[in-house]
Short mmCIF file of C-alpha atoms and ligand atoms in Angstrom, two decimals:
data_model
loop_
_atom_site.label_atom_id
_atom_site.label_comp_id
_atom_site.label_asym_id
_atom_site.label_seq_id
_atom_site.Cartn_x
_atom_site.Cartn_y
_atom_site.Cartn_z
CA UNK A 27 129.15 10.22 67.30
CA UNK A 28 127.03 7.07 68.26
CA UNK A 29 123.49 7.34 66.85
CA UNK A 30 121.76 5.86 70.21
CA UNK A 31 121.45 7.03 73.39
CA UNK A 32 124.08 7.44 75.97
CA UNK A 33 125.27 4.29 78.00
CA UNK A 34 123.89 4.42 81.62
CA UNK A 35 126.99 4.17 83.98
CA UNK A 36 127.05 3.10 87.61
CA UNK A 37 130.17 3.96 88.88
CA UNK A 38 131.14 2.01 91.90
CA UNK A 39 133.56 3.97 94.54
CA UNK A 40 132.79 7.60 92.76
CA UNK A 41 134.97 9.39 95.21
CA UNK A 42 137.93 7.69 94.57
CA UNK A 43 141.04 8.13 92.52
CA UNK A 44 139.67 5.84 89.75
CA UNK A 45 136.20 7.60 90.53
CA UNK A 46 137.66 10.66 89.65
CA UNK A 47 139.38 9.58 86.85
CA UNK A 48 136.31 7.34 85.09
CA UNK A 49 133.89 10.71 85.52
CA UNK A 50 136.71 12.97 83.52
CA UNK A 51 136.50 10.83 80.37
CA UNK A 52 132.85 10.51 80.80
CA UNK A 53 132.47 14.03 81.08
CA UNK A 54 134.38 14.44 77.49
CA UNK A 55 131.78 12.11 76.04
CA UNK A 56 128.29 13.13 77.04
CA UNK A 57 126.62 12.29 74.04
CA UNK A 58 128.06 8.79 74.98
CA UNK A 59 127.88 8.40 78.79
CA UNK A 60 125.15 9.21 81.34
CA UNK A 61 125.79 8.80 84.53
CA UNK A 62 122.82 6.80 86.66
CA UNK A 63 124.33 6.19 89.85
CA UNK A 64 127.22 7.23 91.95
CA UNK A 65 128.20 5.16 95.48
CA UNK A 66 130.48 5.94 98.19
CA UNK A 67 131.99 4.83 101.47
CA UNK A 68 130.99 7.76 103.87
CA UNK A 69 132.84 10.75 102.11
CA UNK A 70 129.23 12.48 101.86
CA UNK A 71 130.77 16.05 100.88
CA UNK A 72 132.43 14.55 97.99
CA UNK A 73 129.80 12.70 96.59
CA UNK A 74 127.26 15.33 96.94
CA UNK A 75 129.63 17.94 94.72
CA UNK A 76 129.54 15.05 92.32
CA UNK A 77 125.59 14.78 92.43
CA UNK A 78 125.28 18.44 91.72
CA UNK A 79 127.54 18.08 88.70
CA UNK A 80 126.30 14.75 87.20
CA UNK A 81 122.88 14.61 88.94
CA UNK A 82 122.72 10.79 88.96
CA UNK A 83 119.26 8.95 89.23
CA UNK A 84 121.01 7.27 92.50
CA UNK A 85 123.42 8.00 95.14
CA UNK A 86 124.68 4.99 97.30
CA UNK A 87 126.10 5.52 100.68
CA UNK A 88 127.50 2.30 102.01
CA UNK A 89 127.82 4.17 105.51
CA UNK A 90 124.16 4.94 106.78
CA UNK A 91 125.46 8.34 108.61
CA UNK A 92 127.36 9.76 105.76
CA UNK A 93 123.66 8.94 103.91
CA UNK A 94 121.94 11.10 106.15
CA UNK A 95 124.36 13.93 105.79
CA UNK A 96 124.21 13.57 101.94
CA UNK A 97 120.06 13.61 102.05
CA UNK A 98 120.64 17.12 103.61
CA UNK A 99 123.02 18.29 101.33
CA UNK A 100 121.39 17.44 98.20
CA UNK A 101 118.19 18.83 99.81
CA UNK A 102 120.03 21.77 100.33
CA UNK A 103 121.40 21.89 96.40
CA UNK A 104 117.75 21.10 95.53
CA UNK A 105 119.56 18.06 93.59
CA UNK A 106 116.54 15.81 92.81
CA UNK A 107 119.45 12.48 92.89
CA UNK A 108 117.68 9.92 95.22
CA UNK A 109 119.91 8.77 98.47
CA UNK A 110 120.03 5.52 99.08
CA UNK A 111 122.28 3.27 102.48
CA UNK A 112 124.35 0.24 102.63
CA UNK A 113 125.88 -2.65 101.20
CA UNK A 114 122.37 -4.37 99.63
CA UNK A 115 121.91 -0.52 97.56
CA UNK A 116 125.56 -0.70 96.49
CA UNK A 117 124.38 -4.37 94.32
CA UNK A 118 120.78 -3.09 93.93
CA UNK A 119 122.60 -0.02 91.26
CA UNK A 120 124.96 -2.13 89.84
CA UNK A 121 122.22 -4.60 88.82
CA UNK A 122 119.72 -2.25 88.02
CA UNK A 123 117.73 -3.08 84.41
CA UNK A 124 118.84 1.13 83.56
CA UNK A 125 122.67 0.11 84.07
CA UNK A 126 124.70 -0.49 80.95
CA UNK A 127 128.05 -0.33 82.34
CA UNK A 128 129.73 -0.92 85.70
CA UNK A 129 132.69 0.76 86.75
CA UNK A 130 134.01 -1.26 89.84
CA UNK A 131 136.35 1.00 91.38
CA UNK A 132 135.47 0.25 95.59
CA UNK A 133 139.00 -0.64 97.05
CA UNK A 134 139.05 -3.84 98.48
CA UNK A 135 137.19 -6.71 99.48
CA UNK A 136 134.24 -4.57 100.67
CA UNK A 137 133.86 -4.28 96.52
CA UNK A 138 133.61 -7.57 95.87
CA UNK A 139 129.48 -8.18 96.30
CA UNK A 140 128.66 -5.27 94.16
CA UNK A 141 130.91 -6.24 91.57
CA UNK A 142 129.84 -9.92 91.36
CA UNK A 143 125.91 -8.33 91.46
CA UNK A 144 126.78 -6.67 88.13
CA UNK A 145 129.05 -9.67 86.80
CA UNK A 146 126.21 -12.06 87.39
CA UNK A 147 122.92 -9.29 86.18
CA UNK A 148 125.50 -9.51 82.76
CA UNK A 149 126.17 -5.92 82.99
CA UNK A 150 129.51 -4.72 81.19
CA UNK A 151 131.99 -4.50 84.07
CA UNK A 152 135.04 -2.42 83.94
CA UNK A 153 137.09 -3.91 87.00
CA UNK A 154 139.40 -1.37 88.49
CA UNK A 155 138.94 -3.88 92.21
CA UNK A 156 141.36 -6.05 91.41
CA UNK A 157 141.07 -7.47 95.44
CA UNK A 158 137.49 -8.51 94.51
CA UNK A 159 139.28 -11.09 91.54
CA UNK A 160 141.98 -11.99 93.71
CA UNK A 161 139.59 -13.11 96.63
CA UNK A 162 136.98 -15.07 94.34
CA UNK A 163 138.82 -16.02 91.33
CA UNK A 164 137.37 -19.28 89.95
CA UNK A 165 134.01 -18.22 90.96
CA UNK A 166 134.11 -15.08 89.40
CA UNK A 167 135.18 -15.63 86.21
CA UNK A 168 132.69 -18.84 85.88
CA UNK A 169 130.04 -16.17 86.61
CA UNK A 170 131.10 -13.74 84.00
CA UNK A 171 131.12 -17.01 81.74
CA UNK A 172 127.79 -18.14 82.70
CA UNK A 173 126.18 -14.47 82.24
CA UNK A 174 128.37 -13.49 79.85
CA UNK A 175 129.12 -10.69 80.80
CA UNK A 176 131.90 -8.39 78.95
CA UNK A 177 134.83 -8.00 81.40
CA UNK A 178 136.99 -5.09 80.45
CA UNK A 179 140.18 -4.79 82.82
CA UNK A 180 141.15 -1.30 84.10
CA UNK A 181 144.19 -2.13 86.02
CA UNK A 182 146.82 -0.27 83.44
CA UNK A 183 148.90 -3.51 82.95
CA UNK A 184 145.87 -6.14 82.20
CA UNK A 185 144.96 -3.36 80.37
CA UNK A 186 147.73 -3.23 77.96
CA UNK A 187 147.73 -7.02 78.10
CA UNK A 188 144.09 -6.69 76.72
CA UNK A 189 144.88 -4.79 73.82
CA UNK A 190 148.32 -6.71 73.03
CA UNK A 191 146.36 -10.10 73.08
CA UNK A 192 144.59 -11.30 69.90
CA UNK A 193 141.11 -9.61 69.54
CA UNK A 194 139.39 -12.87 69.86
CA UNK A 195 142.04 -14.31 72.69
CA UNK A 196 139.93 -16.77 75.31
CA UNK A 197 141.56 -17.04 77.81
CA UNK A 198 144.10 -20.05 76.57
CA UNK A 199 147.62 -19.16 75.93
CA UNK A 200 148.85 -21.85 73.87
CA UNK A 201 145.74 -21.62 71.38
CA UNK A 202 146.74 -17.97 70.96
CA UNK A 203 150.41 -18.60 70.82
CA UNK A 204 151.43 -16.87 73.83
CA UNK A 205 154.85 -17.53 75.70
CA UNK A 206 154.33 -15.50 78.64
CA UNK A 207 152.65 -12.07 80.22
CA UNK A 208 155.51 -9.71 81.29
CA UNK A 209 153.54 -7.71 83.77
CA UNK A 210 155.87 -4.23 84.76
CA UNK A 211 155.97 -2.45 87.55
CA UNK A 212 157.37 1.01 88.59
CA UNK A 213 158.98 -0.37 91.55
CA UNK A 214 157.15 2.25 94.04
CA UNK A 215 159.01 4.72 96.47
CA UNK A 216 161.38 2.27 97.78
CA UNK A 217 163.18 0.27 94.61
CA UNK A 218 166.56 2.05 95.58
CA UNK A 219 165.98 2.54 99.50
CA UNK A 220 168.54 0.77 101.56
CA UNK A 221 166.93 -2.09 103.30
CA UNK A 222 167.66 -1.21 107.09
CA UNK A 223 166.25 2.24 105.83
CA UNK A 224 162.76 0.04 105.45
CA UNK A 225 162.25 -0.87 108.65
CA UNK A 226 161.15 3.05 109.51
CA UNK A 227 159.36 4.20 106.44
CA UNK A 228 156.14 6.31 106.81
CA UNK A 229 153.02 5.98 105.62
CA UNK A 230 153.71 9.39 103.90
CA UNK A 231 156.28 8.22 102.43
CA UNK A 232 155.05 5.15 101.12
CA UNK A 233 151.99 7.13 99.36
CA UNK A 234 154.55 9.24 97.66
CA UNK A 235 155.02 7.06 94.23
CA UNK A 236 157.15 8.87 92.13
CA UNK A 237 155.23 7.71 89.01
CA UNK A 238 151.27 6.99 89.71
CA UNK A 239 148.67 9.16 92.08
CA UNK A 240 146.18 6.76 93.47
CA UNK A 241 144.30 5.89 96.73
CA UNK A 242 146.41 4.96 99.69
CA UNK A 243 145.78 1.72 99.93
CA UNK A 244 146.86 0.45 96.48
CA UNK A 245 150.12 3.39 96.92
CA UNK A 246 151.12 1.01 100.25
CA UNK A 247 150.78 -1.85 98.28
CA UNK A 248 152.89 -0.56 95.63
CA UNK A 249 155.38 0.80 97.96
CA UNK A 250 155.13 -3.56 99.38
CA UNK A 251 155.02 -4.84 95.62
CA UNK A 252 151.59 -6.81 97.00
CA UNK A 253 149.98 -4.41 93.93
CA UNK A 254 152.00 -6.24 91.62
CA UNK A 255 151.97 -9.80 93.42
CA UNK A 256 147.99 -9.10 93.58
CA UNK A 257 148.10 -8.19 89.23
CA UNK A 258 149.60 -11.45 89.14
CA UNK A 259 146.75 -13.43 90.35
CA UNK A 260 144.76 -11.20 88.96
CA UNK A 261 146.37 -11.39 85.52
CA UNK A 262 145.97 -15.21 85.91
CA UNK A 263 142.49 -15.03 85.92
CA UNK A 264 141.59 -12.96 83.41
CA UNK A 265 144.05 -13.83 81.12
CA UNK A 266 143.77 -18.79 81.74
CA UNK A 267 147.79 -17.84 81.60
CA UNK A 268 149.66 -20.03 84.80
CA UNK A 269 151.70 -18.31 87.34
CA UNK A 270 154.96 -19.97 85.86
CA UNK A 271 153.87 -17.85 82.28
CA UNK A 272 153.36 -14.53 84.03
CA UNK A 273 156.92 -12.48 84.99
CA UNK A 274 157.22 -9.02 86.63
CA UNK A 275 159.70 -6.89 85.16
CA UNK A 276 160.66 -3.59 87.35
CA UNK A 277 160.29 -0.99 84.58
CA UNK A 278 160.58 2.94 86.05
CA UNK A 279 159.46 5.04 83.83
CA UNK A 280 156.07 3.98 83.58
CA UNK A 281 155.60 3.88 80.31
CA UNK A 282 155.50 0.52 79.04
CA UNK A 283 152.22 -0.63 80.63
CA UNK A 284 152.53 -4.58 79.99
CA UNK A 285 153.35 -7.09 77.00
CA UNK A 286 152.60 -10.44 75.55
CA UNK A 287 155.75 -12.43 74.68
CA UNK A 288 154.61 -14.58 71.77
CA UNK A 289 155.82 -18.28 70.59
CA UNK A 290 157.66 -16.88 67.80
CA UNK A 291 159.64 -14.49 69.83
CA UNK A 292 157.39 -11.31 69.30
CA UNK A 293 157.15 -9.23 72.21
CA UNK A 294 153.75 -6.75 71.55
CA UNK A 295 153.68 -4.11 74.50
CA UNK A 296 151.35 -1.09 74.67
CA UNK A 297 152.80 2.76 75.63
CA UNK A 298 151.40 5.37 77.38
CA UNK A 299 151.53 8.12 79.47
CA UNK A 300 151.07 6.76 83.15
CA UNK A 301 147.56 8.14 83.34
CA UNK A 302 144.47 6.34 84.37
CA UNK A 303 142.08 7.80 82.09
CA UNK A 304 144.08 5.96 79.26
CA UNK A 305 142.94 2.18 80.17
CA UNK A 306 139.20 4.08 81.29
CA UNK A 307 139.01 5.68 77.96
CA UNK A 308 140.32 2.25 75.92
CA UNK A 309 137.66 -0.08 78.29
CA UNK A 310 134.49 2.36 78.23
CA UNK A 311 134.58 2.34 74.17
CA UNK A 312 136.42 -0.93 73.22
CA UNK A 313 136.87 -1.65 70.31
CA UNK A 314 136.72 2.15 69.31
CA UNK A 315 138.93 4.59 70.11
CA UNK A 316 137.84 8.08 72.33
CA UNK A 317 139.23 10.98 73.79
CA UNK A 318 140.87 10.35 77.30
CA UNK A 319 142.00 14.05 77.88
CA UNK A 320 145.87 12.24 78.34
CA UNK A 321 148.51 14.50 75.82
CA UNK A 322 150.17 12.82 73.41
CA UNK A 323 153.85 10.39 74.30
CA UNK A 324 156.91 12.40 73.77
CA UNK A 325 159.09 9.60 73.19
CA UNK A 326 162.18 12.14 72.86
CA UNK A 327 161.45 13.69 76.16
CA UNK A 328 161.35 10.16 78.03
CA UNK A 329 164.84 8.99 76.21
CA UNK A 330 165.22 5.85 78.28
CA UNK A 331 163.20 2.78 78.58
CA UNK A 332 164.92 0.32 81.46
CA UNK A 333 163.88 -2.86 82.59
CA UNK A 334 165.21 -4.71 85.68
CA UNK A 335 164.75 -7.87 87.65
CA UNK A 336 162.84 -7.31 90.86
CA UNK A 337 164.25 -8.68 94.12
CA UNK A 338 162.31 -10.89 95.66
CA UNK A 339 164.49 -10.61 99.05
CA UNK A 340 163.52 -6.54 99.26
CA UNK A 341 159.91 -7.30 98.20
CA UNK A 342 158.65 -10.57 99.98
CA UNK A 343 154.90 -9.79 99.62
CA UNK A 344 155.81 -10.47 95.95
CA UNK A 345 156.75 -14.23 96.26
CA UNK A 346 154.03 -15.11 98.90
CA UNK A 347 151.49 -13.82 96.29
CA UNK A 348 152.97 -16.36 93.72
CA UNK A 349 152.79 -19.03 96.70
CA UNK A 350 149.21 -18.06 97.52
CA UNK A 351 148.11 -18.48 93.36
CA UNK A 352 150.11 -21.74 93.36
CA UNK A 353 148.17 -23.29 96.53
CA UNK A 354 145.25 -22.16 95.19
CA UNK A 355 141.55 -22.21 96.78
CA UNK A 356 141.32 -20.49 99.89
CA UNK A 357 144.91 -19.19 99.90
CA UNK A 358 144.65 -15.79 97.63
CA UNK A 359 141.63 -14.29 99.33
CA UNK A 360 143.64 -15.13 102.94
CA UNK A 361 146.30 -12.90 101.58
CA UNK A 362 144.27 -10.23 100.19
CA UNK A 363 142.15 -10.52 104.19
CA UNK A 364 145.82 -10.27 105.57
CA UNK A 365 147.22 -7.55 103.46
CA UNK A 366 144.23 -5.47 103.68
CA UNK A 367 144.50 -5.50 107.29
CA UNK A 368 147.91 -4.84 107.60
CA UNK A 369 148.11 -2.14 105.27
CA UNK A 370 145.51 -0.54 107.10
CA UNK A 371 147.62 -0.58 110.51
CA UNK A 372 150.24 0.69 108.92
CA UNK A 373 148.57 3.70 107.30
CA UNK A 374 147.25 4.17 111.15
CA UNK A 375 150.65 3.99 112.53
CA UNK A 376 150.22 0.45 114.24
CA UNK A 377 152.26 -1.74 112.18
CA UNK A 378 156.00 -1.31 110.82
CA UNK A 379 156.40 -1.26 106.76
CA UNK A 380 158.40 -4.69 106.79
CA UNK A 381 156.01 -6.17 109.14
CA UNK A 382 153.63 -6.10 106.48
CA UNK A 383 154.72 -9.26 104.81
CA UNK A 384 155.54 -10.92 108.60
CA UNK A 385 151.91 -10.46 108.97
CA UNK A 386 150.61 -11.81 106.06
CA UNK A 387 153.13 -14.73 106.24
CA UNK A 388 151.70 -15.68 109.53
CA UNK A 389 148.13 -15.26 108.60
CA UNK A 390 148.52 -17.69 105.79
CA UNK A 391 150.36 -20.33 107.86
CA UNK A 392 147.41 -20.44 110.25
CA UNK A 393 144.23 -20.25 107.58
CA UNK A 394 145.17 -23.39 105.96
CA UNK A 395 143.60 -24.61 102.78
CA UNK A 396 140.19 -25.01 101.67
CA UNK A 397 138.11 -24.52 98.83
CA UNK A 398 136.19 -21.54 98.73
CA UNK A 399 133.60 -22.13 96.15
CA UNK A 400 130.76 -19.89 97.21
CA UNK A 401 130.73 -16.67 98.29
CA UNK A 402 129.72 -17.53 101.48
CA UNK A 403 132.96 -19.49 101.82
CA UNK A 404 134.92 -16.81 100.36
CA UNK A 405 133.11 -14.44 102.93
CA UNK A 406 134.20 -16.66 105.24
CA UNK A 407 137.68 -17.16 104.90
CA UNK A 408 138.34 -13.12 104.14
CA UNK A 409 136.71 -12.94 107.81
CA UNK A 410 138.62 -15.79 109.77
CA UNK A 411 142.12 -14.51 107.75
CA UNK A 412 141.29 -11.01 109.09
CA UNK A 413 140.50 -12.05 113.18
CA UNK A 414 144.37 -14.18 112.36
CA UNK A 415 146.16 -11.00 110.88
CA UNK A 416 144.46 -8.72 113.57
CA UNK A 417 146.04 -10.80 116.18
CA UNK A 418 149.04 -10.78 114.27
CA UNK A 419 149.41 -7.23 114.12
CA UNK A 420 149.10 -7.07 117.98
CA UNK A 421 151.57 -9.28 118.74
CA UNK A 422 153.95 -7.04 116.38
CA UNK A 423 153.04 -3.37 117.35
CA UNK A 424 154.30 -0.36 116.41
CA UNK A 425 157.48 -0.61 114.66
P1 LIG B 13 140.50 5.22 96.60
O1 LIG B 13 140.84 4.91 98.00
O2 LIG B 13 140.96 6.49 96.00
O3 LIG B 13 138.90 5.14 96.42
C1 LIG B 13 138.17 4.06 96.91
C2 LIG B 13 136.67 4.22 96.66
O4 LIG B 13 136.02 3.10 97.28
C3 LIG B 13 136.08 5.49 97.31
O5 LIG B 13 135.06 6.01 96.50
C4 LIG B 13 135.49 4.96 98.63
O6 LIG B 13 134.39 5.73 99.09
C5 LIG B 13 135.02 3.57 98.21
N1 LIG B 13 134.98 2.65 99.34
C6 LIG B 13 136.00 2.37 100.21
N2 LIG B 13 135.59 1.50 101.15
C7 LIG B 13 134.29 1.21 100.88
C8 LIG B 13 133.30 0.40 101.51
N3 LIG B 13 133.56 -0.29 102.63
N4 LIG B 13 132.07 0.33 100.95
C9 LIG B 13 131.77 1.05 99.85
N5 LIG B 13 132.66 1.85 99.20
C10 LIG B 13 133.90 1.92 99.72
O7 LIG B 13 141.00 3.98 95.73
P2 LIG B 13 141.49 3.97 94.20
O8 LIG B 13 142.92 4.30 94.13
O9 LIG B 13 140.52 4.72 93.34
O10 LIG B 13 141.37 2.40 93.88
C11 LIG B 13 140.13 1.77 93.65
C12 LIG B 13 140.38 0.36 93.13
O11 LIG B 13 141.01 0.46 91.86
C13 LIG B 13 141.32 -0.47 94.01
O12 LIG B 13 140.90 -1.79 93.99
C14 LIG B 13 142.67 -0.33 93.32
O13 LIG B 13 143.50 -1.44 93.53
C15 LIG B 13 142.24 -0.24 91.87
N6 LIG B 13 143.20 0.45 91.01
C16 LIG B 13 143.47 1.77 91.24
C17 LIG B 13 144.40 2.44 90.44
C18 LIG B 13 144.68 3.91 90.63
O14 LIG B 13 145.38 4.49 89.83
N7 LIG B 13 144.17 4.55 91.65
C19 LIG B 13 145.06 1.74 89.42
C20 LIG B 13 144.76 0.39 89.22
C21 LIG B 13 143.83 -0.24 90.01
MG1 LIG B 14 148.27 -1.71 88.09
#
């Protein structure tokens, strides 16, 4: 048991699935974690049940409505957690001199100022918003170099990269002898579906992964293969490896979470149990080892390991995010604007499943290339990608 006193968490998108998952292990290890602030979008309920349990020093609301209805709630709980509104609070908690750690777990690009607030303040960030890397890589990781800031990865398979990479790996594959990243992915709801049977998928179906429970958003993007065409940029970044040295491998089970193919042909993989709290648990107390509630691997019950090829033809969003990391600049947050939008039309009904990658397609045609070396840019483009993919989506409908 650590001597000190707890770490003081902010944890970024409490409500979530990651939310959810982060405040489990933390709630195993109270003589290590404190929580000191929780945020949310506008799921004020939620959040509030969560202040009563952890009574946090702050509670975010990015929405200024939901705020209000928290206020009253926690008034009502006599919780003495101060409320506070908007996007500015969400960086003011995850800079704040009491935070330790960061948990960045706010899907999408709307994470992407709070997490760079706590990158650049030098806070430890454990990034579970892998859109907020995708959008601004160069720039973020030269702010977590200039703060330097520790940069844990959450994602399950930079995860398992992370602890199959030499302890002291930065970030250069041929100083640490590595060959390549072999990055796995389930395959989502729709590895075996025939591909005319695509074209009417639901968005209930497409949130039903057999292997992961997560937030819708990332479940679409699994059922696309844009979650695993996003890792890849994202895997890029964290990891100085180029797209040519990082390979998807369709693995179903689950259970191999990444590897590290080595120069002198040693492959070094870490196993678990598809559970979240497993890469929470190994980020919050690297380099020791804790408690994630997640039972033990029964090898003998799983039996079968298997490993495929994925097809590029079924999954198109895959290839245009290896296009997007191979143009470069501007390109990757354009995709991430584009997907974000489409994936929200088609969880609304407005969109087709295989228009998804039409959309995106389109969107990048039309943004063209530039830079993006502030965040202003980067702010930018995510906004002009977004007006091209709404019009996109019009012209496209319904399937
Ligand atoms: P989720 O939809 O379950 O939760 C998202 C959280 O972000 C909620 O707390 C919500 O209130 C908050 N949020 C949404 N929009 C916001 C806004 N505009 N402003 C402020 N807060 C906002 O999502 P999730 O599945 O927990 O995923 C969170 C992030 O973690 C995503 O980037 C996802 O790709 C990544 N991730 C998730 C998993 C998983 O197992 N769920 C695995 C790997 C990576
Ligand atoms: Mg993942």
């Amino acid at each position: 048991m650590p001597a000190s006193s707890p770490q003081q968490i902010t944890l970024l998108g409490a409500t979530g699935s990651i939310g959810a998952n982060t405040l489990d292990v933390v709630s195993r290890h109270p003589e290590r974690y404190s929580v000191f602030a929780l945020t949310a979008h506008r799921e004020a309920a939620r959040l509030a049940e969560l202040c009563l349990r952890f009574s946090p020093r702050y509670a975010v609301m990015a929405d200024v409505d939901a705020a209000k209805e928290l206020r009253g709630l926690l008034q009502a709980g006599r919780c003495a957690t101060t409320v506070l509104e908007g996007k500015q609070a969400l960086c003011d908690v995850a800079c704040a001199p009491e935070t330790d750690v960061v948990m960045a777990a706010i899907v999408g690009a709307a994470g992407l100022e709070p997490t760079l607030a706590a990158v650049t303040a030098g806070k430890k960030v454990l990034l579970a918003n892998k859109e907020a890397l995708v959008m601004s890589g160069q720039l973020f990781m030269d702010a977590v170099q200039k703060s330097g800031c520790c940069l844990y990865p959450i994602d399950s398979e930079h995860n398992a990269v992370f602890q199959s990479l030499p302890w002291n790996f930065q970030r250069c594959p041929e100083a640490g002898g590595v060959r390549r990243i072999l990055l796995t992915a389930s395959g989502g709801p729709f590895r075996n579906t025939p591909p005319e049977k695509l074209e009417t998928v639901t968005p209930e179906e497409a949130c039903a992964h057999p292997v992961w429970s997560m937030g819708r958003k990332i479940s679409v993007d699994s059922a696309t293969m844009m979650n695993k065409g996003l890792e890849v940029i994202e895997a890029h970044w964290l990891f100085g490896v180029p797209p040519g040295q990082i390979e998807v491998v369709i693995h179903p089970q689950g259970i191999v979470h990444s590897m590290v193919d080595y120069i002198d042909g040693s492959v070094l993989a870490q196993l678990g149990n598809p559970d979240m709290r497993i890469p929470i648990a190994n980020a919050l107390a690297w380099p020791e080892r804790i408690d994630s509630g997640v039972d033990a691997l029964d090898l003998f019950d799983i039996a079968m390991l298997n490993f495929e090829r994925p097809d590029f033809g079924r999954f198109p969003c895959l290839p245009l995010a290896y296009q997007a990391l191979e143009v470069g600049g501007s390109t990757p947050a354009a995709l991430n604007a584009a997907n974000e939008e489409a994936v929200e039309a088609f969880l609304e009904g407005r969109l087709g499943f295989c228009r998804i990658a039409d959309v995106i397609a389109a969107t990048l045609e039309r943004a063209g290339w530039e830079g993006a070396e502030t965040l202003e840019a980067v702010l930018e483009v995510d906004a002009r990608a977004r007006g091209f993919a709404r019009e996109e989506i019009r012209k496209r409908g319904a399937a």
